[in-house]
Amino acid sequence: MQPLKLFRIVRDFLFSNLNKQFLMFVFFLALSGIFWLITTLNESYEKELRIPVRIAQVPKNVVLTSPEVDTVRITVRDRGWVLLSYLYGNRIKTISAPYKNFVRTDGYGNVSTSELQKLIHSQNPDMTSKITAIKPEKLEFFYNDGAHRRVPVRWSGRVIPDHLYFIARTQYWPDSVDVYASPEKLDSIKVVYTEPLNYANFRDTLIADCQLAKTKGVKCVPDRVKVGFYTDVLTEVSLDDVPIVALHMPPGKVLRTFPAKVRVSFVTGVSQYRSLRPEQFVVVADYREIQSKPSEKCNLYLQSVPGGISRATLDVKQVDYLIEEE
């Protein structure tokens, strides 16, 4: 089809009587929409805005143990078009609060609501709206002179592998972090935990990149760590020749049991089972119990097992015994 002919078809379609009426309707609809928008934006509204506040001019020998930049929420009242300029423009700037002006006591400082309001107006002179509310009522910060200690990292939360697997080993990168806080808090902090983790039904090694849990007035360096969860296949096995050890034997006496070694059944990982030795399990018979409750057999107790072992039980709970003089 020739361009000229196509143009005539489009022209005739647009300027037909029916389409003229439709175009007039669209024009007046758009015009009424513009008038409605202008009227609406000219009304007064309240809107909550978020403004970053930074603690500035911190001396070099001072370490902030709270976030250097926090956020306050202010509720302002003004015309709609002004509020739109706040939301989608760049009219509100980050507030800088000079450190020395707001230190209250050793290790602690705060910026009150009235001081925040003054800072907002002084550092944003173009802002003419009325501030009706500020949250929180005061902005707190903590600091110290660099006192810190190194503490280990531990994970927290819910980490559960597939039902045929278990966590054989956990590794951290780094395995400890520097903690900055007041002397009182430093003395009480023995370990720092990650934010709660939530992983389930995994089989392969899991490496989680996570944030450390935040504590008021405490700063961790670094504040992120990686945690590796190494899985192994669960297997129910047993180990023979675990020796029986006598407890509380008086000098000059020896406890002999028959048999002298027993079998221990347990659940562990396949790879760990290969490295286990009988001497790693402690099975005991108590001489004091034998003396207080004489019997033909003595009771056996599984006192300790290596890490990574679960549901450990003795195949034999009682054995014959003989007490000899040396």
Tab-separated table of C-alpha atoms in Angstrom:
chain	number	residue	atom	x	y	z
A	1	MET	CA	0.000	0.000	0.000
A	2	GLN	CA	1.355	3.427	-0.957
A	3	PRO	CA	2.197	5.835	1.937
A	4	LEU	CA	-0.099	8.553	0.602
A	5	LYS	CA	-3.056	6.184	0.435
A	6	LEU	CA	-2.359	4.908	3.964
A	7	PHE	CA	-2.212	8.493	5.257
A	8	ARG	CA	-5.620	9.260	3.734
A	9	ILE	CA	-7.156	6.177	5.347
A	10	VAL	CA	-5.824	7.153	8.788
A	11	ARG	CA	-6.911	10.790	8.323
A	12	ASP	CA	-10.435	9.805	7.298
A	13	PHE	CA	-10.688	7.432	10.280
A	14	LEU	CA	-9.497	9.981	12.858
A	15	PHE	CA	-11.623	12.862	11.568
A	16	SER	CA	-14.814	11.008	11.016
A	17	ASN	CA	-17.776	12.334	13.055
A	18	LEU	CA	-17.624	9.429	15.529
A	19	ASN	CA	-13.909	9.788	16.176
A	20	LYS	CA	-14.157	13.584	16.491
A	21	GLN	CA	-16.570	13.088	19.369
A	22	PHE	CA	-14.269	10.490	20.963
A	23	LEU	CA	-11.218	12.778	20.677
A	24	MET	CA	-13.177	15.652	22.240
A	25	PHE	CA	-14.183	13.342	25.113
A	26	VAL	CA	-10.558	12.276	25.704
A	27	PHE	CA	-9.372	15.907	25.633
A	28	PHE	CA	-11.869	17.117	28.217
A	29	LEU	CA	-11.253	14.000	30.357
A	30	ALA	CA	-7.523	14.745	30.409
A	31	LEU	CA	-8.210	18.412	31.132
A	32	SER	CA	-10.495	17.580	34.063
A	33	GLY	CA	-7.868	15.120	35.348
A	34	ILE	CA	-5.232	17.857	35.315
A	35	PHE	CA	-7.519	20.254	37.215
A	36	TRP	CA	-8.310	17.500	39.755
A	37	LEU	CA	-4.605	16.747	40.237
A	38	ILE	CA	-3.766	20.423	40.757
A	39	THR	CA	-6.596	20.795	43.275
A	40	THR	CA	-5.613	17.626	45.103
A	41	LEU	CA	-1.917	18.510	45.335
A	42	ASN	CA	-2.829	21.953	46.637
A	43	GLU	CA	-4.419	20.401	49.730
A	44	SER	CA	-2.422	19.896	52.947
A	45	TYR	CA	-1.316	16.396	53.975
A	46	GLU	CA	0.909	14.684	56.516
A	47	LYS	CA	3.668	12.296	55.437
A	48	GLU	CA	6.357	10.362	57.308
A	49	LEU	CA	9.866	10.784	55.890
A	50	ARG	CA	13.097	8.974	56.798
A	51	ILE	CA	16.232	11.075	57.258
A	52	PRO	CA	19.721	9.587	57.829
A	53	VAL	CA	21.598	11.123	60.780
A	54	ARG	CA	25.384	10.784	60.942
A	55	ILE	CA	27.568	11.331	64.003
A	56	ALA	CA	30.283	13.605	62.585
A	57	GLN	CA	33.661	14.956	63.673
A	58	VAL	CA	34.476	11.897	65.806
A	59	PRO	CA	38.015	12.156	67.306
A	60	LYS	CA	40.577	9.674	66.021
A	61	ASN	CA	41.049	8.086	69.449
A	62	VAL	CA	37.301	7.401	69.819
A	63	VAL	CA	35.505	4.320	68.474
A	64	LEU	CA	31.748	4.479	67.972
A	65	THR	CA	30.257	1.220	69.250
A	66	SER	CA	26.857	2.032	67.760
A	67	PRO	CA	26.138	2.639	64.039
A	68	GLU	CA	27.777	5.805	62.734
A	69	VAL	CA	24.672	6.517	60.655
A	70	ASP	CA	21.179	6.053	62.069
A	71	THR	CA	17.754	7.033	60.773
A	72	VAL	CA	15.011	9.202	62.247
A	73	ARG	CA	11.415	9.272	61.033
A	74	ILE	CA	9.826	12.710	60.839
A	75	THR	CA	6.178	13.496	60.125
A	76	VAL	CA	5.775	16.723	58.106
A	77	ARG	CA	2.658	18.669	57.135
A	78	ASP	CA	2.525	20.622	53.863
A	79	ARG	CA	0.868	20.829	50.465
A	80	GLY	CA	0.843	17.704	48.334
A	81	TRP	CA	3.184	19.020	45.644
A	82	VAL	CA	5.782	19.932	48.320
A	83	LEU	CA	5.584	16.446	49.840
A	84	LEU	CA	6.073	14.950	46.366
A	85	SER	CA	9.285	16.955	45.987
A	86	TYR	CA	10.532	15.447	49.269
A	87	LEU	CA	9.662	11.898	48.217
A	88	TYR	CA	10.963	11.961	44.648
A	89	GLY	CA	13.434	14.834	44.713
A	90	ASN	CA	16.736	15.374	46.490
A	91	ARG	CA	15.673	18.182	48.799
A	92	ILE	CA	16.339	16.498	52.160
A	93	LYS	CA	19.986	15.868	52.981
A	94	THR	CA	21.692	13.617	55.524
A	95	ILE	CA	21.933	15.328	58.921
A	96	SER	CA	25.377	15.671	60.523
A	97	ALA	CA	25.427	15.799	64.334
A	98	PRO	CA	28.817	16.977	65.701
A	99	TYR	CA	30.112	14.433	68.199
A	100	LYS	CA	31.378	16.907	70.817
A	101	ASN	CA	28.027	18.734	71.031
A	102	PHE	CA	26.040	15.685	72.102
A	103	VAL	CA	28.291	13.703	74.473
A	104	ARG	CA	26.426	13.366	77.788
A	105	THR	CA	28.456	10.980	79.958
A	106	ASP	CA	31.490	8.785	79.539
A	107	GLY	CA	30.676	6.309	76.763
A	108	TYR	CA	27.219	7.683	75.983
A	109	GLY	CA	25.635	10.493	73.967
A	110	ASN	CA	22.237	11.439	72.562
A	111	VAL	CA	20.539	13.974	70.335
A	112	SER	CA	17.171	15.095	71.701
A	113	THR	CA	14.025	15.772	69.647
A	114	SER	CA	14.400	19.550	69.841
A	115	GLU	CA	18.070	19.313	68.831
A	116	LEU	CA	17.181	17.028	65.923
A	117	GLN	CA	14.566	19.523	64.754
A	118	LYS	CA	17.088	22.370	64.865
A	119	LEU	CA	19.638	20.302	62.910
A	120	ILE	CA	17.048	19.387	60.271
A	121	HIS	CA	16.052	23.031	59.675
A	122	SER	CA	19.601	24.399	59.834
A	123	GLN	CA	21.023	21.837	57.400
A	124	ASN	CA	17.974	21.863	55.096
A	125	PRO	CA	17.143	25.579	54.721
A	126	ASP	CA	14.833	24.877	51.739
A	127	MET	CA	12.588	22.797	53.962
A	128	THR	CA	9.677	25.043	55.011
A	129	SER	CA	7.213	22.295	56.031
A	130	LYS	CA	5.973	21.989	59.589
A	131	ILE	CA	7.418	19.020	61.501
A	132	THR	CA	4.642	17.497	63.629
A	133	ALA	CA	6.470	14.454	65.045
A	134	ILE	CA	9.945	12.909	65.290
A	135	LYS	CA	10.647	9.243	66.069
A	136	PRO	CA	12.533	8.078	68.032
A	137	GLU	CA	12.279	10.835	70.620
A	138	LYS	CA	16.064	10.882	70.936
A	139	LEU	CA	18.929	9.435	68.934
A	140	GLU	CA	21.435	7.550	71.112
A	141	PHE	CA	25.045	6.638	70.385
A	142	PHE	CA	27.766	4.802	72.314
A	143	TYR	CA	31.547	5.056	72.147
A	144	ASN	CA	34.768	4.067	73.897
A	145	ASP	CA	38.468	4.822	73.763
A	146	GLY	CA	39.301	1.716	71.707
A	147	ALA	CA	38.993	-0.915	74.452
A	148	HIS	CA	38.241	-4.291	72.889
A	149	ARG	CA	38.720	-8.031	73.220
A	150	ARG	CA	38.773	-10.936	70.795
A	151	VAL	CA	35.972	-13.476	71.262
A	152	PRO	CA	34.906	-16.600	69.337
A	153	VAL	CA	31.953	-16.753	66.950
A	154	ARG	CA	29.095	-19.252	67.245
A	155	TRP	CA	26.068	-19.776	65.043
A	156	SER	CA	22.473	-19.554	66.223
A	157	GLY	CA	19.151	-20.525	64.692
A	158	ARG	CA	17.767	-23.630	63.008
A	159	VAL	CA	20.125	-25.630	60.781
A	160	ILE	CA	18.809	-29.148	60.133
A	161	PRO	CA	20.194	-31.388	57.362
A	162	ASP	CA	18.275	-34.168	55.617
A	163	HIS	CA	17.074	-36.928	57.983
A	164	LEU	CA	19.793	-39.321	56.770
A	165	TYR	CA	22.542	-36.760	57.449
A	166	PHE	CA	23.964	-34.851	60.394
A	167	ILE	CA	26.361	-31.938	60.904
A	168	ALA	CA	29.732	-33.534	61.482
A	169	ARG	CA	31.781	-30.343	61.692
A	170	THR	CA	31.325	-26.574	61.776
A	171	GLN	CA	33.893	-24.029	60.609
A	172	TYR	CA	33.961	-20.208	60.807
A	173	TRP	CA	35.723	-17.548	58.690
A	174	PRO	CA	36.936	-15.809	60.794
A	175	ASP	CA	36.501	-17.944	63.900
A	176	SER	CA	36.744	-14.917	66.227
A	177	VAL	CA	36.142	-11.150	66.012
A	178	ASP	CA	37.193	-7.988	67.851
A	179	VAL	CA	34.442	-6.640	70.113
A	180	TYR	CA	34.376	-2.961	71.140
A	181	ALA	CA	32.183	-1.959	74.091
A	182	SER	CA	32.237	-0.404	77.546
A	183	PRO	CA	34.489	-2.162	80.106
A	184	GLU	CA	31.436	-3.568	81.912
A	185	LYS	CA	30.032	-5.129	78.747
A	186	LEU	CA	33.413	-6.398	77.574
A	187	ASP	CA	33.812	-8.382	80.796
A	188	SER	CA	30.474	-10.126	80.228
A	189	ILE	CA	30.919	-10.998	76.542
A	190	LYS	CA	32.448	-14.461	76.142
A	191	VAL	CA	31.113	-15.277	72.663
A	192	VAL	CA	29.205	-13.532	69.858
A	193	TYR	CA	26.429	-15.178	67.863
A	194	THR	CA	25.259	-14.834	64.306
A	195	GLU	CA	21.798	-13.616	63.455
A	196	PRO	CA	19.379	-16.594	63.492
A	197	LEU	CA	20.031	-18.930	60.545
A	198	ASN	CA	17.266	-20.989	58.961
A	199	TYR	CA	18.300	-23.886	56.702
A	200	ALA	CA	16.759	-27.332	56.392
A	201	ASN	CA	16.889	-30.535	54.319
A	202	PHE	CA	20.361	-30.040	52.831
A	203	ARG	CA	22.843	-32.829	52.148
A	204	ASP	CA	25.986	-31.220	50.793
A	205	THR	CA	28.299	-28.815	52.610
A	206	LEU	CA	26.507	-25.552	53.369
A	207	ILE	CA	28.393	-22.222	53.486
A	208	ALA	CA	26.304	-19.423	55.012
A	209	ASP	CA	27.336	-15.751	54.726
A	210	CYS	CA	25.659	-14.058	57.695
A	211	GLN	CA	25.542	-10.934	59.822
A	212	LEU	CA	26.516	-11.047	63.471
A	213	ALA	CA	23.684	-10.391	65.925
A	214	LYS	CA	23.523	-6.752	66.966
A	215	THR	CA	23.754	-5.734	70.621
A	216	LYS	CA	23.126	-2.200	71.842
A	217	GLY	CA	26.411	-0.435	72.546
A	218	VAL	CA	28.540	-3.252	71.093
A	219	LYS	CA	30.503	-3.153	67.844
A	220	CYS	CA	32.026	-6.233	66.191
A	221	VAL	CA	34.863	-6.048	63.661
A	222	PRO	CA	34.209	-7.596	61.222
A	223	ASP	CA	30.409	-7.650	61.539
A	224	ARG	CA	29.907	-10.436	58.966
A	225	VAL	CA	31.248	-13.993	58.960
A	226	LYS	CA	30.926	-17.168	56.948
A	227	VAL	CA	29.840	-20.397	58.607
A	228	GLY	CA	30.502	-23.793	57.005
A	229	PHE	CA	28.325	-26.773	57.929
A	230	TYR	CA	29.936	-30.067	56.845
A	231	THR	CA	27.544	-32.995	56.643
A	232	ASP	CA	28.080	-36.730	56.911
A	233	VAL	CA	25.852	-39.745	56.321
A	234	LEU	CA	24.329	-41.184	59.489
A	235	THR	CA	25.013	-44.847	60.186
A	236	GLU	CA	24.176	-47.115	63.118
A	237	VAL	CA	27.273	-49.086	64.078
A	238	SER	CA	29.036	-50.685	67.033
A	239	LEU	CA	32.592	-50.801	68.327
A	240	ASP	CA	34.082	-53.783	70.151
A	241	ASP	CA	36.849	-54.019	72.742
A	242	VAL	CA	35.956	-50.894	74.722
A	243	PRO	CA	37.834	-51.332	78.059
A	244	ILE	CA	36.051	-51.183	81.432
A	245	VAL	CA	37.615	-48.738	83.906
A	246	ALA	CA	37.202	-49.041	87.691
A	247	LEU	CA	36.312	-45.922	89.677
A	248	HIS	CA	37.116	-45.117	93.308
A	249	MET	CA	39.283	-48.185	93.856
A	250	PRO	CA	41.138	-48.067	97.210
A	251	PRO	CA	44.919	-48.601	97.205
A	252	GLY	CA	45.984	-52.211	97.093
A	253	LYS	CA	42.825	-53.515	95.402
A	254	VAL	CA	42.054	-54.351	91.769
A	255	LEU	CA	38.670	-54.814	90.096
A	256	ARG	CA	38.592	-57.494	87.441
A	257	THR	CA	35.479	-57.821	85.251
A	258	PHE	CA	34.422	-60.706	83.049
A	259	PRO	CA	34.549	-59.760	80.257
A	260	ALA	CA	37.160	-56.998	80.583
A	261	LYS	CA	35.939	-55.247	77.415
A	262	VAL	CA	32.456	-54.572	76.022
A	263	ARG	CA	30.707	-53.461	72.857
A	264	VAL	CA	29.198	-49.975	72.407
A	265	SER	CA	26.473	-49.298	69.815
A	266	PHE	CA	25.859	-45.772	68.544
A	267	VAL	CA	24.924	-43.531	65.612
A	268	THR	CA	27.548	-41.430	63.873
A	269	GLY	CA	28.797	-40.377	60.464
A	270	VAL	CA	30.441	-42.790	58.062
A	271	SER	CA	33.664	-40.794	57.795
A	272	GLN	CA	33.957	-40.308	61.561
A	273	TYR	CA	33.392	-43.997	62.274
A	274	ARG	CA	36.554	-44.884	60.358
A	275	SER	CA	38.683	-42.804	62.756
A	276	LEU	CA	37.152	-43.981	66.055
A	277	ARG	CA	39.143	-46.041	68.570
A	278	PRO	CA	37.884	-48.008	71.600
A	279	GLU	CA	39.989	-45.891	73.975
A	280	GLN	CA	37.913	-42.821	73.075
A	281	PHE	CA	34.908	-44.305	74.905
A	282	VAL	CA	34.894	-44.446	78.708
A	283	VAL	CA	32.934	-47.314	80.318
A	284	VAL	CA	33.130	-47.472	84.118
A	285	ALA	CA	32.249	-49.684	87.088
A	286	ASP	CA	32.011	-47.935	90.474
A	287	TYR	CA	33.667	-49.680	93.457
A	288	ARG	CA	31.636	-47.573	95.920
A	289	GLU	CA	28.389	-48.801	94.397
A	290	ILE	CA	29.652	-52.408	94.583
A	291	GLN	CA	30.465	-51.999	98.281
A	292	SER	CA	27.150	-50.325	99.131
A	293	LYS	CA	25.030	-52.802	97.149
A	294	PRO	CA	26.842	-56.157	97.042
A	295	SER	CA	25.743	-58.445	94.184
A	296	GLU	CA	27.091	-61.144	91.927
A	297	LYS	CA	27.253	-58.656	89.052
A	298	CYS	CA	28.297	-55.033	88.892
A	299	ASN	CA	26.651	-52.268	86.862
A	300	LEU	CA	28.396	-50.653	83.908
A	301	TYR	CA	27.981	-47.014	82.892
A	302	LEU	CA	28.933	-45.257	79.671
A	303	GLN	CA	30.592	-42.168	81.126
A	304	SER	CA	31.728	-40.326	77.987
A	305	VAL	CA	31.848	-40.649	74.199
A	306	PRO	CA	33.668	-38.717	71.451
A	307	GLY	CA	32.019	-35.684	69.855
A	308	GLY	CA	29.642	-36.381	66.976
A	309	ILE	CA	28.260	-39.539	68.615
A	310	SER	CA	24.556	-39.915	69.412
A	311	ARG	CA	22.303	-42.591	70.918
A	312	ALA	CA	25.283	-44.475	72.383
A	313	THR	CA	24.346	-47.560	74.441
A	314	LEU	CA	26.128	-50.495	76.040
A	315	ASP	CA	25.279	-53.947	74.698
A	316	VAL	CA	25.915	-55.317	78.209
A	317	LYS	CA	24.762	-53.386	81.303
A	318	GLN	CA	26.074	-55.824	83.952
A	319	VAL	CA	29.100	-58.136	84.152
A	320	ASP	CA	30.635	-60.610	86.589
A	321	TYR	CA	33.472	-59.224	88.679
A	322	LEU	CA	36.184	-60.105	91.137
A	323	ILE	CA	38.008	-57.868	93.622
A	324	GLU	CA	41.620	-58.897	94.210
A	325	GLU	CA	44.321	-57.776	96.577
A	326	GLU	CA	47.492	-56.622	94.871
